[in-house]
Amino acid sequence: MNIKKYILLITLFLSPLFSDELKQISLQLQWKYQFQFAGFIMAKEKGFYKEEGLDVNIKEWKDGIDMVNETVFEKSEYAIARPTSLIDISKGAKIYFLAAIYQSSPLVILADKKSGIKTLEDFKNKRLMSTGDLNSDASLLSMMFSQGVNRNNITMQKPSFNVKDLLNNKTDLLAAYISNEPFVLKELGGEPIIFNPKDYGFDFYNDILITSKNYLNKNPKEVENFTYASLKGWEYAFSNIEETVDIILKKYNTQNKSRNALLYEATELKKLAYNQTNKIGVLDKRKIERIYDVYKLLGLAKGNINFDKIIYNFSPLNLSIEEKNYLKNKKSVTMCIDPNWMPFEKFEDNKHIGLSAQYFKIFSEKLNIKFKVIPTNTWEESLSFAKNRVCDILSLAAQTPSREKWFNFTTPYLKLPLVIVTKLNVPFINDISTLKNKKLGIPKGYAFAEIMRDKYPYLNIVDVKDIDDGLKKVNNGELFGYLGTIATIEYTFQNKYFDELKIAAKIDEVSEHGVAVRKDDFLLLSVLNKTIESLNAEQKQNILNKWVSITYKKQTDYSLILGILIISSILIIFFLYKQFFLKKSIKEFHELIDATMEGLIISKNSICVDVNQSALDILGFDSKKDMIGKHILEFVSSESKNNVAKYLKIDISSPYEAIIKREDGSKFFALVKGYTIKNKKLRISSFIDISQLKNQEKMLIEQSKMAALGEMLSNIAHQWRQPLAAISASSTGMILQKEHNILSDESFFSSCTAINNYAQYLSKTIDDFKNYAKGDTQSKEFNLKNETEKFLILVDSIIKQHNIKVDLISDEEILINGFQNELIQCFINLFYNSKDVFIHKNQEKKYIQIIQKADKNFVTIIFRDNGGGILEEALKKIFEPYFTTKHKSQGTGLGLHMTYNLIVNSMKGTISARNVNFPYEKEIFQGAEFTIILPLNH
């Protein structure tokens, strides 16, 4: 017996040494056990917490427990809080938000149909069971007051938490959870009528997982692991509702709920958890800011909060030990791509470029592994390589039944709308069935070829090599149309087929693309899935915006024209040399110059001595004698004479634009180049009519402006949301404070002033936009600082969205005579350039400084940023048309050229660019500086 006791004691003593030691922590719930907390329960029951080395005690709510104090004083390491914890934070509580389980609050007001209550206005003179506590029911009271119902109109009753009171005529309305009480009311024979704050613009988070700042600082890895395991539990609970309900019924049913009640609760809560997202636990800083604004306007909170300091961002990858070892041993992953599928991907100069390349750069950084691209010539070859295991993955591929034999597919990270391209003379297609037997080209091996053949067997799908091959065949009539993604089509249209082909139809199908992984590598599939799911919506949108933006480019660029002019000039000079110095025949010379397509004027001391046939045709003269003997400036319009005279003094002039005058007095834009043969005092001036190109440029500039107007209108709509909500909340706040007899004169006048200021702001915003959109018809005097402030209002939401700091340093009374809206357009162009640089470089500190100062005759405007500057070789060309330092997917190269023309031609000023270093807040910033000099009004 003694030996048995001894062995038992030894066993009990040694057993902890051979078991995994779990850290004991606690999670405080804000109510009793029910499906509302199922994710935490399942994380415990399925061992997800244990996998992270945690033993979690899930504590039910008891009367008197405060969630924030529970964590701040570390009575519990974690707790579930309402968004009203923002009020505590504003008062100094040091807590962090880890995840928001419910993207939309379940808190609603419930009525029974027999009550006759159909609208919020029907609340008047009714009874409402609610705490009446603004801290708890802020969204409910805000909803009512926004519709003109205040607490003077209703009778507030202490809640009994008994739904029967609606049927027993003890109350008319009940503050309830949409996931609980409506079900109970149905079970009792009632017909629920639900009033949800979300439907009235008050959309709050609920069940926010929190911990204290102190605990997070001491245990950052544990907090990350606990949050990950909790969210994993929630994903499991919502994916396995039946099993979860069984476990709650068996072990956690302290409220004695029925199975059907729990199932109903689960269904409703799942909708709220995944409201406008496919990811559990999302916390959006902008939404939290809007919630806090409501609390401030209701008088519940004061001061500002640094929201970046209360939202905890952690890496949600949480790879298993097996996955980490796999990556450590793997070291690199071989990858095949589509070698010619821009803007999505391409293999160019031995480099992977495009949208997928940016995604895989992020994947590589997150996983600390290299993705090695195996070069191929076609997509079909890439597919073949992947099937034969030359490549581990295909970077961007759609899932089809035939491909499932060879690959497993990750969650899609790109959805691509499909369109049909035809010639310009084809009518727009509303019904795809009208294309029966029409030849449609699709690159061989593309997934949507298989999809289209299965769904539309009557179509004549023809394999083509790639998009270039397909569009070429449409253009020459071999194919009726080409079917591809709108992004690749628009990308290609930037450089060719712009005036020959068009998008004639958009079809319903959307091609979803993820990563195709070799069939036998399940660990790689799991790792890539976790990586894709870790990307937030903002990251995806930024990548999409960079590469898939529908922009327009020129049909014809100056490079071809300049090439023609240069080659023609060289040939002409060469033959002139032979003519004058080798004494060739006059006939040969004239045959030569008449063979050129551009106009040629040969002058001596600026007097025309000869012209070619093209010059006669372009200028409308009948014979050479009508031009010979005239001063060359007689063929130049008055507005360009000074500029042309300046170039005539330069022996070899760079190509420049001028307005040329025809014999009948009409005018046209021309591109001009001159060359002087010094020892003969002869000058050859060549010119070509670019009126069509200028019209196209004007159209593109208008399109760019319209695109800017569209973006600005969207920004203004975004800007209006907060003032409108603020007006509603300010009036609500006054009503509530009045009902509580705490409305002071100071608060009353402050709220009224705020409402008036917001109303004036809304009116001013729309007036500024209207004036800008209308454009200028005549020059007039305006205040420079006032117009600059209007520009800042127009871009205000972009400034806030991207956290850009803008400083305006200006003299008060600078008056300019000019086109104010054109100047605003210039500011917008410069601002967007800076914003694009900030986004491209993913810059943390974003700063723009605008300095305006006047002297006796001129005003100087300096526009500088801290974006790192412009490449020196690009500075000389920065104002040339179609020159851009951005990727083709981002810009047309017209913004700065437009700015140059508006400043120089319309406002008779100058603009220059350089790189500078400048001080700001004890730092030295480097960036681009644009200097505009405009004449003052005298």
PDB file of C-alpha atoms in Angstrom, residues 386-485:
ATOM      1  CA  ALA A 386       3.105  23.999 -64.990  1.00  0.00           C
ATOM      2  CA  LYS A 387       1.392  20.715 -65.899  1.00  0.00           C
ATOM      3  CA  ASN A 388       4.813  19.083 -66.242  1.00  0.00           C
ATOM      4  CA  ARG A 389       5.950  20.480 -62.874  1.00  0.00           C
ATOM      5  CA  VAL A 390       8.597  22.765 -64.384  1.00  0.00           C
ATOM      6  CA  CYS A 391       6.757  25.449 -62.407  1.00  0.00           C
ATOM      7  CA  ASP A 392       5.296  25.043 -58.918  1.00  0.00           C
ATOM      8  CA  ILE A 393       2.585  27.630 -59.547  1.00  0.00           C
ATOM      9  CA  LEU A 394       0.843  29.789 -62.122  1.00  0.00           C
ATOM     10  CA  SER A 395       0.757  33.348 -60.815  1.00  0.00           C
ATOM     11  CA  LEU A 396      -2.666  34.331 -62.126  1.00  0.00           C
ATOM     12  CA  ALA A 397      -5.064  31.647 -63.330  1.00  0.00           C
ATOM     13  CA  ALA A 398      -8.790  30.943 -63.363  1.00  0.00           C
ATOM     14  CA  GLN A 399     -10.211  27.675 -62.088  1.00  0.00           C
ATOM     15  CA  THR A 400     -11.863  25.422 -64.675  1.00  0.00           C
ATOM     16  CA  PRO A 401     -12.909  21.758 -64.589  1.00  0.00           C
ATOM     17  CA  SER A 402     -10.172  20.763 -67.036  1.00  0.00           C
ATOM     18  CA  ARG A 403      -7.466  22.503 -64.991  1.00  0.00           C
ATOM     19  CA  GLU A 404      -8.546  20.880 -61.727  1.00  0.00           C
ATOM     20  CA  LYS A 405      -6.905  17.680 -62.958  1.00  0.00           C
ATOM     21  CA  TRP A 406      -3.519  19.390 -62.692  1.00  0.00           C
ATOM     22  CA  PHE A 407      -3.890  22.160 -60.110  1.00  0.00           C
ATOM     23  CA  ASN A 408      -5.420  23.270 -56.836  1.00  0.00           C
ATOM     24  CA  PHE A 409      -6.512  26.909 -56.732  1.00  0.00           C
ATOM     25  CA  THR A 410      -6.221  29.539 -54.028  1.00  0.00           C
ATOM     26  CA  THR A 411      -8.900  32.052 -53.127  1.00  0.00           C
ATOM     27  CA  PRO A 412      -9.231  34.435 -56.112  1.00  0.00           C
ATOM     28  CA  TYR A 413      -7.463  37.743 -55.643  1.00  0.00           C
ATOM     29  CA  LEU A 414      -8.606  39.322 -58.887  1.00  0.00           C
ATOM     30  CA  LYS A 415     -12.005  39.511 -60.621  1.00  0.00           C
ATOM     31  CA  LEU A 416     -11.945  40.539 -64.277  1.00  0.00           C
ATOM     32  CA  PRO A 417     -15.020  41.738 -66.233  1.00  0.00           C
ATOM     33  CA  LEU A 418     -15.099  40.475 -69.843  1.00  0.00           C
ATOM     34  CA  VAL A 419     -15.830  42.581 -72.947  1.00  0.00           C
ATOM     35  CA  ILE A 420     -15.971  42.118 -76.717  1.00  0.00           C
ATOM     36  CA  VAL A 421     -13.941  44.325 -79.084  1.00  0.00           C
ATOM     37  CA  THR A 422     -15.016  44.946 -82.668  1.00  0.00           C
ATOM     38  CA  LYS A 423     -14.424  47.408 -85.477  1.00  0.00           C
ATOM     39  CA  LEU A 424     -15.874  50.896 -85.117  1.00  0.00           C
ATOM     40  CA  ASN A 425     -18.655  50.309 -87.638  1.00  0.00           C
ATOM     41  CA  VAL A 426     -20.199  47.444 -85.640  1.00  0.00           C
ATOM     42  CA  PRO A 427     -23.296  48.506 -83.608  1.00  0.00           C
ATOM     43  CA  PHE A 428     -23.169  48.059 -79.853  1.00  0.00           C
ATOM     44  CA  ILE A 429     -24.184  44.538 -78.858  1.00  0.00           C
ATOM     45  CA  ASN A 430     -26.971  44.126 -76.277  1.00  0.00           C
ATOM     46  CA  ASP A 431     -27.628  40.421 -76.754  1.00  0.00           C
ATOM     47  CA  ILE A 432     -24.748  37.962 -77.133  1.00  0.00           C
ATOM     48  CA  SER A 433     -27.061  35.518 -78.917  1.00  0.00           C
ATOM     49  CA  THR A 434     -26.908  37.811 -81.966  1.00  0.00           C
ATOM     50  CA  LEU A 435     -23.290  36.740 -82.411  1.00  0.00           C
ATOM     51  CA  LYS A 436     -24.195  33.204 -83.462  1.00  0.00           C
ATOM     52  CA  ASN A 437     -21.466  31.762 -85.713  1.00  0.00           C
ATOM     53  CA  LYS A 438     -19.455  35.011 -85.481  1.00  0.00           C
ATOM     54  CA  LYS A 439     -15.730  34.451 -85.096  1.00  0.00           C
ATOM     55  CA  LEU A 440     -14.496  35.610 -81.664  1.00  0.00           C
ATOM     56  CA  GLY A 441     -10.804  35.389 -80.852  1.00  0.00           C
ATOM     57  CA  ILE A 442      -9.552  34.289 -77.402  1.00  0.00           C
ATOM     58  CA  PRO A 443      -5.896  33.487 -76.587  1.00  0.00           C
ATOM     59  CA  LYS A 444      -5.299  29.747 -76.659  1.00  0.00           C
ATOM     60  CA  GLY A 445      -5.404  28.175 -73.220  1.00  0.00           C
ATOM     61  CA  TYR A 446      -7.305  31.019 -71.532  1.00  0.00           C
ATOM     62  CA  ALA A 447      -9.863  29.846 -68.981  1.00  0.00           C
ATOM     63  CA  PHE A 448     -12.718  31.972 -70.235  1.00  0.00           C
ATOM     64  CA  ALA A 449     -12.415  30.269 -73.644  1.00  0.00           C
ATOM     65  CA  GLU A 450     -13.492  27.046 -71.920  1.00  0.00           C
ATOM     66  CA  ILE A 451     -16.212  28.905 -70.006  1.00  0.00           C
ATOM     67  CA  MET A 452     -17.591  30.614 -73.120  1.00  0.00           C
ATOM     68  CA  ARG A 453     -17.557  27.407 -75.198  1.00  0.00           C
ATOM     69  CA  ASP A 454     -19.548  25.603 -72.498  1.00  0.00           C
ATOM     70  CA  LYS A 455     -22.065  28.372 -71.883  1.00  0.00           C
ATOM     71  CA  TYR A 456     -22.448  29.654 -75.466  1.00  0.00           C
ATOM     72  CA  PRO A 457     -21.888  26.681 -77.782  1.00  0.00           C
ATOM     73  CA  TYR A 458     -23.298  28.641 -80.738  1.00  0.00           C
ATOM     74  CA  LEU A 459     -20.334  31.049 -80.681  1.00  0.00           C
ATOM     75  CA  ASN A 460     -17.437  30.400 -83.041  1.00  0.00           C
ATOM     76  CA  ILE A 461     -14.490  30.683 -80.649  1.00  0.00           C
ATOM     77  CA  VAL A 462     -11.153  30.951 -82.479  1.00  0.00           C
ATOM     78  CA  ASP A 463      -7.777  30.440 -80.777  1.00  0.00           C
ATOM     79  CA  VAL A 464      -5.289  33.292 -81.150  1.00  0.00           C
ATOM     80  CA  LYS A 465      -1.735  33.604 -79.901  1.00  0.00           C
ATOM     81  CA  ASP A 466      -2.295  36.590 -77.574  1.00  0.00           C
ATOM     82  CA  ILE A 467      -4.150  39.897 -77.347  1.00  0.00           C
ATOM     83  CA  ASP A 468      -1.969  41.574 -79.988  1.00  0.00           C
ATOM     84  CA  ASP A 469      -2.633  38.742 -82.417  1.00  0.00           C
ATOM     85  CA  GLY A 470      -6.374  38.806 -81.654  1.00  0.00           C
ATOM     86  CA  LEU A 471      -6.837  42.574 -82.070  1.00  0.00           C
ATOM     87  CA  LYS A 472      -4.756  42.580 -85.222  1.00  0.00           C
ATOM     88  CA  LYS A 473      -7.040  39.933 -86.748  1.00  0.00           C
ATOM     89  CA  VAL A 474     -10.128  41.912 -85.772  1.00  0.00           C
ATOM     90  CA  ASN A 475      -8.632  45.017 -87.359  1.00  0.00           C
ATOM     91  CA  ASN A 476      -7.848  43.289 -90.664  1.00  0.00           C
ATOM     92  CA  GLY A 477     -11.212  41.517 -90.767  1.00  0.00           C
ATOM     93  CA  GLU A 478     -10.135  37.936 -90.059  1.00  0.00           C
ATOM     94  CA  LEU A 479     -12.213  37.937 -86.859  1.00  0.00           C
ATOM     95  CA  PHE A 480     -15.527  39.605 -86.028  1.00  0.00           C
ATOM     96  CA  GLY A 481     -14.384  40.348 -82.483  1.00  0.00           C
ATOM     97  CA  TYR A 482     -11.956  39.682 -79.674  1.00  0.00           C
ATOM     98  CA  LEU A 483     -13.066  38.659 -76.175  1.00  0.00           C
ATOM     99  CA  GLY A 484     -10.879  39.730 -73.257  1.00  0.00           C
ATOM    100  CA  THR A 485     -10.798  41.626 -69.972  1.00  0.00           C
TER     101      THR A 485
END
